[in-house]
PDB file of C-alpha atoms in Angstrom:
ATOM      1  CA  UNK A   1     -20.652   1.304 -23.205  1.00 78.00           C
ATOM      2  CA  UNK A   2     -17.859   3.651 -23.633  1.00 85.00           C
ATOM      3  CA  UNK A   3     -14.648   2.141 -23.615  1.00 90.00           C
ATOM      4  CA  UNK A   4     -12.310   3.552 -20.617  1.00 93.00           C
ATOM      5  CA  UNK A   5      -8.462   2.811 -20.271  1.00 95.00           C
ATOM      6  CA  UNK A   6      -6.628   3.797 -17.594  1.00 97.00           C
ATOM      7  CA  UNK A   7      -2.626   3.925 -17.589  1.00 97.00           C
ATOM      8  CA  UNK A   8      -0.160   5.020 -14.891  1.00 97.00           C
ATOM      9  CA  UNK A   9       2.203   7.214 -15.432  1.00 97.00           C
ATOM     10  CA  UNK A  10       4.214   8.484 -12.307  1.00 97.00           C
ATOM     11  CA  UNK A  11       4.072   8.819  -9.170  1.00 97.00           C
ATOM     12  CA  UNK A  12       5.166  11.252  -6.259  1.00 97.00           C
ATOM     13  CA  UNK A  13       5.671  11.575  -2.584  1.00 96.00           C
ATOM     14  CA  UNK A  14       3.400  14.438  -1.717  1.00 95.00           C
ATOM     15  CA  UNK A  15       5.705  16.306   0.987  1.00 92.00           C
ATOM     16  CA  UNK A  16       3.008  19.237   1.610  1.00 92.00           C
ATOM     17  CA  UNK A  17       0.299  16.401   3.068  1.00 93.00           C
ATOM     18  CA  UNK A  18      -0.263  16.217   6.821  1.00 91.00           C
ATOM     19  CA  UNK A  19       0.348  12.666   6.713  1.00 90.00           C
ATOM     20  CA  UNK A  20       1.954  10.010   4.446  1.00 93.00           C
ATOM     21  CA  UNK A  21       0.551  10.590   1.021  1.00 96.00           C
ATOM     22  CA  UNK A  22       1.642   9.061  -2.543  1.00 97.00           C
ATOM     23  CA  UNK A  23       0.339  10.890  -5.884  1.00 98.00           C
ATOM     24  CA  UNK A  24       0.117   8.554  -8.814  1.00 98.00           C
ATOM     25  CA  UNK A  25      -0.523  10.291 -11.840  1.00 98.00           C
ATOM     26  CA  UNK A  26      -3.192   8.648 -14.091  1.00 97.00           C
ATOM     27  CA  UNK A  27      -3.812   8.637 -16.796  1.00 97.00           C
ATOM     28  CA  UNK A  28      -7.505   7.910 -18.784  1.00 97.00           C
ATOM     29  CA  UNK A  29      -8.633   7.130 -22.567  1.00 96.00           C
ATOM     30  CA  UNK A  30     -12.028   6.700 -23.609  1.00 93.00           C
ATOM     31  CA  UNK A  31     -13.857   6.666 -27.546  1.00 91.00           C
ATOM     32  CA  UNK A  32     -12.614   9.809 -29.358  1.00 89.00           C
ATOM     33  CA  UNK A  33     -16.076  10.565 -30.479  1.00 85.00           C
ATOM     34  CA  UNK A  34     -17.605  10.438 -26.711  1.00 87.00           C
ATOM     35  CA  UNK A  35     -18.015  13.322 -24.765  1.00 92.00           C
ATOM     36  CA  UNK A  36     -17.294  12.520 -21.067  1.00 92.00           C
ATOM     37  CA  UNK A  37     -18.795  15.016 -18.692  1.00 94.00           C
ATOM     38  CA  UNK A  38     -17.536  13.491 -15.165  1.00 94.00           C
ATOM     39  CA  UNK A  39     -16.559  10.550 -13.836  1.00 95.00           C
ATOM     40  CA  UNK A  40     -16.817   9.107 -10.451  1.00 96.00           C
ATOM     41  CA  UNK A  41     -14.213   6.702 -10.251  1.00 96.00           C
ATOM     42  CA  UNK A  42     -12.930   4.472  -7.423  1.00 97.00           C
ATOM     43  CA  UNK A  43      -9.625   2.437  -7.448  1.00 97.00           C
ATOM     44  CA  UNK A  44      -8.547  -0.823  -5.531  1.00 97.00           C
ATOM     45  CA  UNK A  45      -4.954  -1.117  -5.159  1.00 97.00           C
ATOM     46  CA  UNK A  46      -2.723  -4.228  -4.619  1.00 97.00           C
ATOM     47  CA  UNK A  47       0.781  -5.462  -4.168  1.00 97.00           C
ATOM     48  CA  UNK A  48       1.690  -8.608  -6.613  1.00 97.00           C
ATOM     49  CA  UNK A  49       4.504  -9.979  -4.691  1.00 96.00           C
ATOM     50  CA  UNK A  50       4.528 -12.759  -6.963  1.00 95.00           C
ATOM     51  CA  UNK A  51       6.671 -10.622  -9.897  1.00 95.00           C
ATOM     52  CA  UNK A  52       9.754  -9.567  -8.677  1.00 95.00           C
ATOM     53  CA  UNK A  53      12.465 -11.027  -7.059  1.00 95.00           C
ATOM     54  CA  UNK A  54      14.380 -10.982  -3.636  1.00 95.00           C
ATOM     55  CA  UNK A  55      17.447 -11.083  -1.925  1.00 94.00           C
ATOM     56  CA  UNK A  56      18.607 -12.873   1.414  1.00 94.00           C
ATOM     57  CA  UNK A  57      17.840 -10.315   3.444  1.00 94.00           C
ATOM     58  CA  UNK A  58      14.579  -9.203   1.654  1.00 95.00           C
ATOM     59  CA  UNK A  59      13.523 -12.611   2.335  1.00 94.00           C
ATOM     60  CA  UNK A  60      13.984 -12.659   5.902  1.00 93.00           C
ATOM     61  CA  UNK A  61      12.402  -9.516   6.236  1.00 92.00           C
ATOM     62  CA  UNK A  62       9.425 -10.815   4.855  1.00 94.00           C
ATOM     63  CA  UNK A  63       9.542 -14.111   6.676  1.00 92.00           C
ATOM     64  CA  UNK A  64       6.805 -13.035   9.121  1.00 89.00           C
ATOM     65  CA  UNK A  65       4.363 -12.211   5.834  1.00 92.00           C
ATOM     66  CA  UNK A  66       4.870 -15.093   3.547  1.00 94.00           C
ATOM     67  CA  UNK A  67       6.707 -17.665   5.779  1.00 92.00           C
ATOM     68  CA  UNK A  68       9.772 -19.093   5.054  1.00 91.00           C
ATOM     69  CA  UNK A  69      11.035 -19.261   0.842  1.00 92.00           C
ATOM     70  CA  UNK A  70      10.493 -22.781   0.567  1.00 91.00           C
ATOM     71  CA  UNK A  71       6.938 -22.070   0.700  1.00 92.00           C
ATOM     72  CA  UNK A  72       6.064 -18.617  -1.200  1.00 94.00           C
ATOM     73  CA  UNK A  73       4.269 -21.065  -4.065  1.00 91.00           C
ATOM     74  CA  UNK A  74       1.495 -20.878  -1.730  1.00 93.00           C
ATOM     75  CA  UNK A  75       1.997 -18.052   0.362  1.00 93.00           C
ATOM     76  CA  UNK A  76       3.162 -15.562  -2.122  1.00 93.00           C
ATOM     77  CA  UNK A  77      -0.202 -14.104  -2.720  1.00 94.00           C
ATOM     78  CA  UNK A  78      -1.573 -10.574  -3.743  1.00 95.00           C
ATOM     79  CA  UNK A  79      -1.332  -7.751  -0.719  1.00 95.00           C
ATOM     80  CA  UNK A  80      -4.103  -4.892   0.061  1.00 95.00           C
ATOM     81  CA  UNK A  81      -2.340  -1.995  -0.547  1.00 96.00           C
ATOM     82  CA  UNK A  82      -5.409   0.895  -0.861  1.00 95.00           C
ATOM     83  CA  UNK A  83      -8.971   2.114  -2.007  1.00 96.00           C
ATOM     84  CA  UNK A  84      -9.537   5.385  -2.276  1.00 97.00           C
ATOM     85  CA  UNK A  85     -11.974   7.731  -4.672  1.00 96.00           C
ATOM     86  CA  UNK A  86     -11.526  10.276  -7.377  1.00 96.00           C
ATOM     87  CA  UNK A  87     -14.011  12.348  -9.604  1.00 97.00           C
ATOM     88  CA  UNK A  88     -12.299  13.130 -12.551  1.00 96.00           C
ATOM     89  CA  UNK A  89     -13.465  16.578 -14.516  1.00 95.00           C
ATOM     90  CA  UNK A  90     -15.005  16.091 -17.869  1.00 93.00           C
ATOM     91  CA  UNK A  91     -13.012  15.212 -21.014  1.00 94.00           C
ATOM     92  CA  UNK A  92     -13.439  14.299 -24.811  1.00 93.00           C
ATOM     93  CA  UNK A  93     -10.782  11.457 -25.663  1.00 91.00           C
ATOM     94  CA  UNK A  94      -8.309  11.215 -23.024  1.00 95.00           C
ATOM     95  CA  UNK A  95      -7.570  13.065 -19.655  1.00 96.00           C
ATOM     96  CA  UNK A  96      -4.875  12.905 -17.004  1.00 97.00           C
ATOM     97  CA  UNK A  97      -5.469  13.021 -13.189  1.00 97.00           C
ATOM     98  CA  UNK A  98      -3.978  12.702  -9.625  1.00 97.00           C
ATOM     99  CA  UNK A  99      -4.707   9.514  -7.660  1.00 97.00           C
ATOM    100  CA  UNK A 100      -4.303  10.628  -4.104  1.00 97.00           C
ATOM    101  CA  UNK A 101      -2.981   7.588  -1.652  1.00 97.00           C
ATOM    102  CA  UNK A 102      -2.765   8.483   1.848  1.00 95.00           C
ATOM    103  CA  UNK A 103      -1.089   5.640   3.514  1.00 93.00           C
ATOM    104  CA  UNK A 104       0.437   4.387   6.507  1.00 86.00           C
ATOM    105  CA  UNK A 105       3.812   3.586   8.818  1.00 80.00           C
ATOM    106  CA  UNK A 106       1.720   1.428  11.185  1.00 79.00           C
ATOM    107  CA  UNK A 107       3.817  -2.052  11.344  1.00 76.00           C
ATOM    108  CA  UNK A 108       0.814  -4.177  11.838  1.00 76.00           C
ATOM    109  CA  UNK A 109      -0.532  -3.156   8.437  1.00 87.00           C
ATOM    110  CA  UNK A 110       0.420  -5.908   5.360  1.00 92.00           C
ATOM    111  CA  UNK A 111       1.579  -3.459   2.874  1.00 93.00           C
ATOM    112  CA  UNK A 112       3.728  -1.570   5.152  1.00 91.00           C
ATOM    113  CA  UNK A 113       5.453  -4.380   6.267  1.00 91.00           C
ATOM    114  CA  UNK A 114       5.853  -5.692   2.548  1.00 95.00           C
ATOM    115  CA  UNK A 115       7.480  -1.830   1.475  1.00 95.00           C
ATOM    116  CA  UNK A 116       9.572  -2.149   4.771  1.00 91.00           C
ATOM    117  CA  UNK A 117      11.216  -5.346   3.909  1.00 94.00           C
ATOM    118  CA  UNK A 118      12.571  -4.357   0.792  1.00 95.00           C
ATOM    119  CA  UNK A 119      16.082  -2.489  -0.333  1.00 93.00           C
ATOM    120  CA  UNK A 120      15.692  -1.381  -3.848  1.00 94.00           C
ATOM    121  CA  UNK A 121      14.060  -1.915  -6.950  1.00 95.00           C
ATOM    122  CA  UNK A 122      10.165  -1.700  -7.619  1.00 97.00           C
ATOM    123  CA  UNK A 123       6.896  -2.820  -6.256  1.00 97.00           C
ATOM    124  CA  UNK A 124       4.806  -4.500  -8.437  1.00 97.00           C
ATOM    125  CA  UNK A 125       1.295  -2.707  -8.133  1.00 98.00           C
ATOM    126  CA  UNK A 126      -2.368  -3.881  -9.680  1.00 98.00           C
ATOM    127  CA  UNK A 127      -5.092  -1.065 -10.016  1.00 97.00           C
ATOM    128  CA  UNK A 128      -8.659  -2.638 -10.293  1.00 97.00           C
ATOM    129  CA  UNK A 129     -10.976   0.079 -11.356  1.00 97.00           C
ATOM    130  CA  UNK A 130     -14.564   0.632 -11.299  1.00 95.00           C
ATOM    131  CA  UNK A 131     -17.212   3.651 -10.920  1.00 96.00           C
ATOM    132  CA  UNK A 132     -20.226   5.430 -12.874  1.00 95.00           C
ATOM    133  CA  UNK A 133     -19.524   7.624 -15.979  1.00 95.00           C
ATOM    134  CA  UNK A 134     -21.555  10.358 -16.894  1.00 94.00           C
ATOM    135  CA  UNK A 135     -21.147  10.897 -20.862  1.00 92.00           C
ATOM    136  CA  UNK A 136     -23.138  12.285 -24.034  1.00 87.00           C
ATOM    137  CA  UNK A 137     -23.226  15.078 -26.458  1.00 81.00           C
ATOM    138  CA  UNK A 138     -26.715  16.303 -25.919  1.00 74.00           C
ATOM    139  CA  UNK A 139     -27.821  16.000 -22.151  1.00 71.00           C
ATOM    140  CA  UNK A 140     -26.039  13.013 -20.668  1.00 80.00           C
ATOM    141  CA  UNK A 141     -26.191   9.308 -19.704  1.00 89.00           C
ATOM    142  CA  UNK A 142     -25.044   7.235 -16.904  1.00 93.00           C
ATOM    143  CA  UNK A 143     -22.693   4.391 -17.592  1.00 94.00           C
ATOM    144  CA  UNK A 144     -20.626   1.897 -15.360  1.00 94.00           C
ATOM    145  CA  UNK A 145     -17.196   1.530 -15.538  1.00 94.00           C
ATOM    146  CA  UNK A 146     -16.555  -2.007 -16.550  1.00 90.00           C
ATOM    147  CA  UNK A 147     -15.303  -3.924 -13.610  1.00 89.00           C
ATOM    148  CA  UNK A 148     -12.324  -5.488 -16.074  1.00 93.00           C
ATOM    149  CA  UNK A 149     -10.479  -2.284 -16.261  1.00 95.00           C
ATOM    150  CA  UNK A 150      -7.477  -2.459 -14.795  1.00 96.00           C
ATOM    151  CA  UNK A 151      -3.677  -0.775 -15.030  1.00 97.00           C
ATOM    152  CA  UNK A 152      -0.380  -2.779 -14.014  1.00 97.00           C
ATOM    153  CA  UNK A 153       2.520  -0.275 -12.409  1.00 98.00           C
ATOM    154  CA  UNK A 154       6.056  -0.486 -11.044  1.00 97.00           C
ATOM    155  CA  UNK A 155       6.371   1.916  -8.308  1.00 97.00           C
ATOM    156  CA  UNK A 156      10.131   2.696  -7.552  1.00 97.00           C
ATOM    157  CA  UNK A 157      11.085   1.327  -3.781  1.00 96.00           C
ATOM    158  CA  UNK A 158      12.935   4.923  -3.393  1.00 96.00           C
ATOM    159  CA  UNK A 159       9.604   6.736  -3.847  1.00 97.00           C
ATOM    160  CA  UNK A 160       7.817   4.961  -0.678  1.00 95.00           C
ATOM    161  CA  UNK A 161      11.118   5.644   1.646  1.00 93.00           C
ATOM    162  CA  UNK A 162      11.383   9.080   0.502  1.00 94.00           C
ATOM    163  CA  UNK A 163       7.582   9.642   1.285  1.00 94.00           C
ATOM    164  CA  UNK A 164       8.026   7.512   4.951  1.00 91.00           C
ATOM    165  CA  UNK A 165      11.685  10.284   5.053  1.00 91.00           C
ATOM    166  CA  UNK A 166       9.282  13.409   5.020  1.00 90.00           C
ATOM    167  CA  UNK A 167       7.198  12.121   7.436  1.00 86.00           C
ATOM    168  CA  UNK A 168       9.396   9.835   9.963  1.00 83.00           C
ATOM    169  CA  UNK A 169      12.679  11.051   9.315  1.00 81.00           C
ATOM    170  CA  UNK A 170      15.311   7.967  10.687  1.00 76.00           C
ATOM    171  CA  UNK A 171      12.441   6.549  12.451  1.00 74.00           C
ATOM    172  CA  UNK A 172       9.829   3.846  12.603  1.00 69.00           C
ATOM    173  CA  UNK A 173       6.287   3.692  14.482  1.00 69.00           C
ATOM    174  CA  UNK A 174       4.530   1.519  16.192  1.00 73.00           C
ATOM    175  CA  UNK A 175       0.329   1.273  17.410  1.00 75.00           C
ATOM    176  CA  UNK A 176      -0.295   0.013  20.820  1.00 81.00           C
ATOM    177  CA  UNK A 177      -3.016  -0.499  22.887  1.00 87.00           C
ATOM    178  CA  UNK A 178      -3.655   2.103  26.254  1.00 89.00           C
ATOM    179  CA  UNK A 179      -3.441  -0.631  28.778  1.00 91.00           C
ATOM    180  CA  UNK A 180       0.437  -1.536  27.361  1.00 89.00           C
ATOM    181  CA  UNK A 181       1.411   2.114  26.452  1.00 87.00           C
ATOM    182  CA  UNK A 182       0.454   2.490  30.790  1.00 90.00           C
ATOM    183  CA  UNK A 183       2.727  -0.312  31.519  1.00 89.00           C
ATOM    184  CA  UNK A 184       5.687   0.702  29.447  1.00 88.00           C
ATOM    185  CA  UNK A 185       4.900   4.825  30.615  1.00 89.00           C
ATOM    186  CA  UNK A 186       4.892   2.820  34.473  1.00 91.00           C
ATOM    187  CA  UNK A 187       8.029   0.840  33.763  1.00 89.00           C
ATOM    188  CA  UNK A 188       9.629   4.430  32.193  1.00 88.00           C
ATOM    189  CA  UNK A 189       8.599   6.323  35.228  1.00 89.00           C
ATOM    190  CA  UNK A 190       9.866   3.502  37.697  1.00 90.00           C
ATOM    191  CA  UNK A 191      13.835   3.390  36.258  1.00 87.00           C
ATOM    192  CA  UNK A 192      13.675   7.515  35.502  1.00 90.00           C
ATOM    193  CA  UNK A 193      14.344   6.242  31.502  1.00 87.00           C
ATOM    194  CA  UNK A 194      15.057   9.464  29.613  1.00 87.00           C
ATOM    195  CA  UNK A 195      13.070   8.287  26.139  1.00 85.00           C
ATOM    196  CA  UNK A 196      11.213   6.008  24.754  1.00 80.00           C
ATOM    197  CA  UNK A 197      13.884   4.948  23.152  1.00 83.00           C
ATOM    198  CA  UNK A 198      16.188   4.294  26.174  1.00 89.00           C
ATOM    199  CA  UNK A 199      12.765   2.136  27.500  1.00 89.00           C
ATOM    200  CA  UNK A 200      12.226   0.069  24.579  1.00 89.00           C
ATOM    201  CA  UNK A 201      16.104  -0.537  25.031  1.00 88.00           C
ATOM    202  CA  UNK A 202      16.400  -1.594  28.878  1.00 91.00           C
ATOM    203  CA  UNK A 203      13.118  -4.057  27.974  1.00 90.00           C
ATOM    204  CA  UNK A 204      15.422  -5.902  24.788  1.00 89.00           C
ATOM    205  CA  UNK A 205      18.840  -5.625  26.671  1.00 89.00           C
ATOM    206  CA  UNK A 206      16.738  -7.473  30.003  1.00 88.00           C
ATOM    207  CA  UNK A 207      14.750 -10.027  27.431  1.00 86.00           C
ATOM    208  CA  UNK A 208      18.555 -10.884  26.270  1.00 78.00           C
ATOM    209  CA  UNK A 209      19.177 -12.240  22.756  1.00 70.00           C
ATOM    210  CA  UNK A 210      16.534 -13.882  20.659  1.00 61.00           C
ATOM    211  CA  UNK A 211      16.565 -17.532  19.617  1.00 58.00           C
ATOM    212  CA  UNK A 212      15.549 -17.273  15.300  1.00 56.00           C
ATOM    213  CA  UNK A 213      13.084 -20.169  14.709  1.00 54.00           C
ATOM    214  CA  UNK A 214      13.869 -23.690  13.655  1.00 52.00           C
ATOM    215  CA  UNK A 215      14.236 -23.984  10.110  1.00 49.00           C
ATOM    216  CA  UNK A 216      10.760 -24.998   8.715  1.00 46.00           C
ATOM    217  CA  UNK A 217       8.922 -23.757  11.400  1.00 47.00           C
ATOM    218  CA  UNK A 218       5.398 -21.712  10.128  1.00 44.00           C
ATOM    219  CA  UNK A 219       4.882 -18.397  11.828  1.00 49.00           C
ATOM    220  CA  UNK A 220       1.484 -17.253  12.209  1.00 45.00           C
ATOM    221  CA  UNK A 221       0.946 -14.143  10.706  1.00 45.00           C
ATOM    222  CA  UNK A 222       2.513 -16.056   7.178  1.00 44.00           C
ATOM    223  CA  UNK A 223      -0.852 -18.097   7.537  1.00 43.00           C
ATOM    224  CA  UNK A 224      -2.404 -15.349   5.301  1.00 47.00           C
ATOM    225  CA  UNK A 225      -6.138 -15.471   3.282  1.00 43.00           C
ATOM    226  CA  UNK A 226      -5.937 -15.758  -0.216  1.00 47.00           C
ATOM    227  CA  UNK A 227      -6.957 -12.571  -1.771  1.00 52.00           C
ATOM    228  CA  UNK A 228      -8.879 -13.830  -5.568  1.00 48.00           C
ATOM    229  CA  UNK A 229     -11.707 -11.052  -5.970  1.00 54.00           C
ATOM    230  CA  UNK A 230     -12.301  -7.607  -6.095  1.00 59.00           C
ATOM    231  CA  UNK A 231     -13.419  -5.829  -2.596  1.00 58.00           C
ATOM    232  CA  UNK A 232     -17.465  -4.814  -3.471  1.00 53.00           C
ATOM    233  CA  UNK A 233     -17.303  -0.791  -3.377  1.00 52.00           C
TER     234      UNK A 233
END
């Protein structure tokens, strides 16, 4: 088989899409002497959490992923950051392309809540690779990509705020379900609340201060899957 490599080597805040979009640019070696004529290639993304490090208030920010720090030895396991698709044009040798990642501010996603919690510094990505190749001089043949392929990247911190900045500019976003968003457009209605903002605000000032849990308690949502295999395309 014909022996793909694949390398990262950027990547961009796209701040012409409709919606949040990241742009990695790839890029993709194969033999010298094999002509490539397309390839169909899909990529699984992931967060390695495991390799960096984090500050106090990193931590705490991803208490509600991972569970308290006493504990990440276990819990500290890979995130599900993205699949998406590409077909790459043909090529002799090597070839670079745009990776197009159209992602997400929802809070109840993982990898949001991962990129949220941190200040600075990089995220630690893993691109699993696989597809079908279509190479050959005279007519062509089809190939698989081999499912080892794979490309490690550091993604600056700065390049997911300023993409969330284009899009959300100094604010955040949350995903509820009709029967709440009724109540709280009920509750707005009933104290003549100017904004959402000004309702979400009355509800915390009435709830009154919160109580942070005891120290070793587990939360939930840190109670997470371990993630050891590729997703089947």
């Amino acid at each position: 088989m014909t022996g793909f490599g694949f390398s990262v080597t950027g990547v961009r805040a796209d701040p012409y899409a409709a919606g949040p979009t990241l742009v990695f640019r790839l890029r993709i070696t194969a033999d010298p002497d094999t002509r490539v004529h397309a390839l169909a290639l899909r990529c699984q993304i992931r967060i390695e959490p495991a390799r960096r490090g984090y500050g106090p208030a990193e931590a705490d920010g991803l208490a509600d992923l991972f569970g308290e720090r006493s504990r990440w030895g276990t819990t500290l396991q890979p995130v599900q950051f993205a699949q998406v698709s590409v077909m790459v044009p043909g090529f002799t040798g090597e070839t670079e392309t745009d990776l197009v990642v159209p992602c997400t501010y929802d809070m109840d996603i993982a990898a949001t809540r991962y990129f949220e919690a941190l200040q600075d510094g990089e995220v630690p990505l893993l691109m699993l690779f696989s597809g079908t190749a279509f190479t050959g001089d005279g007519g062509f043949r089809v190939e698989p990509v081999p499912w080892d392929r794979e490309a490690s990247y550091r993604m600056p911190v700065a390049v997911w705020r300023e993409m969330v900045e284009q899009h959300f500019p100094g604010c955040g976003w949350l995903r509820l379900p009709r029967d709440t968003m009724a109540e709280l457009l009920a509750y707005r209605s009933r104290h003549a609340l100017a904004s959402w903002e000004a309702t979400v605000r009355a509800l915390l000032d009435a709830a009154g201060p919160t109580q942070p849990p005891p120290p070793g308690a587990v939360r939930p949502s840190a109670l997470r899957p371990r993630l050891t295999e590729r997703t089947a395309p």
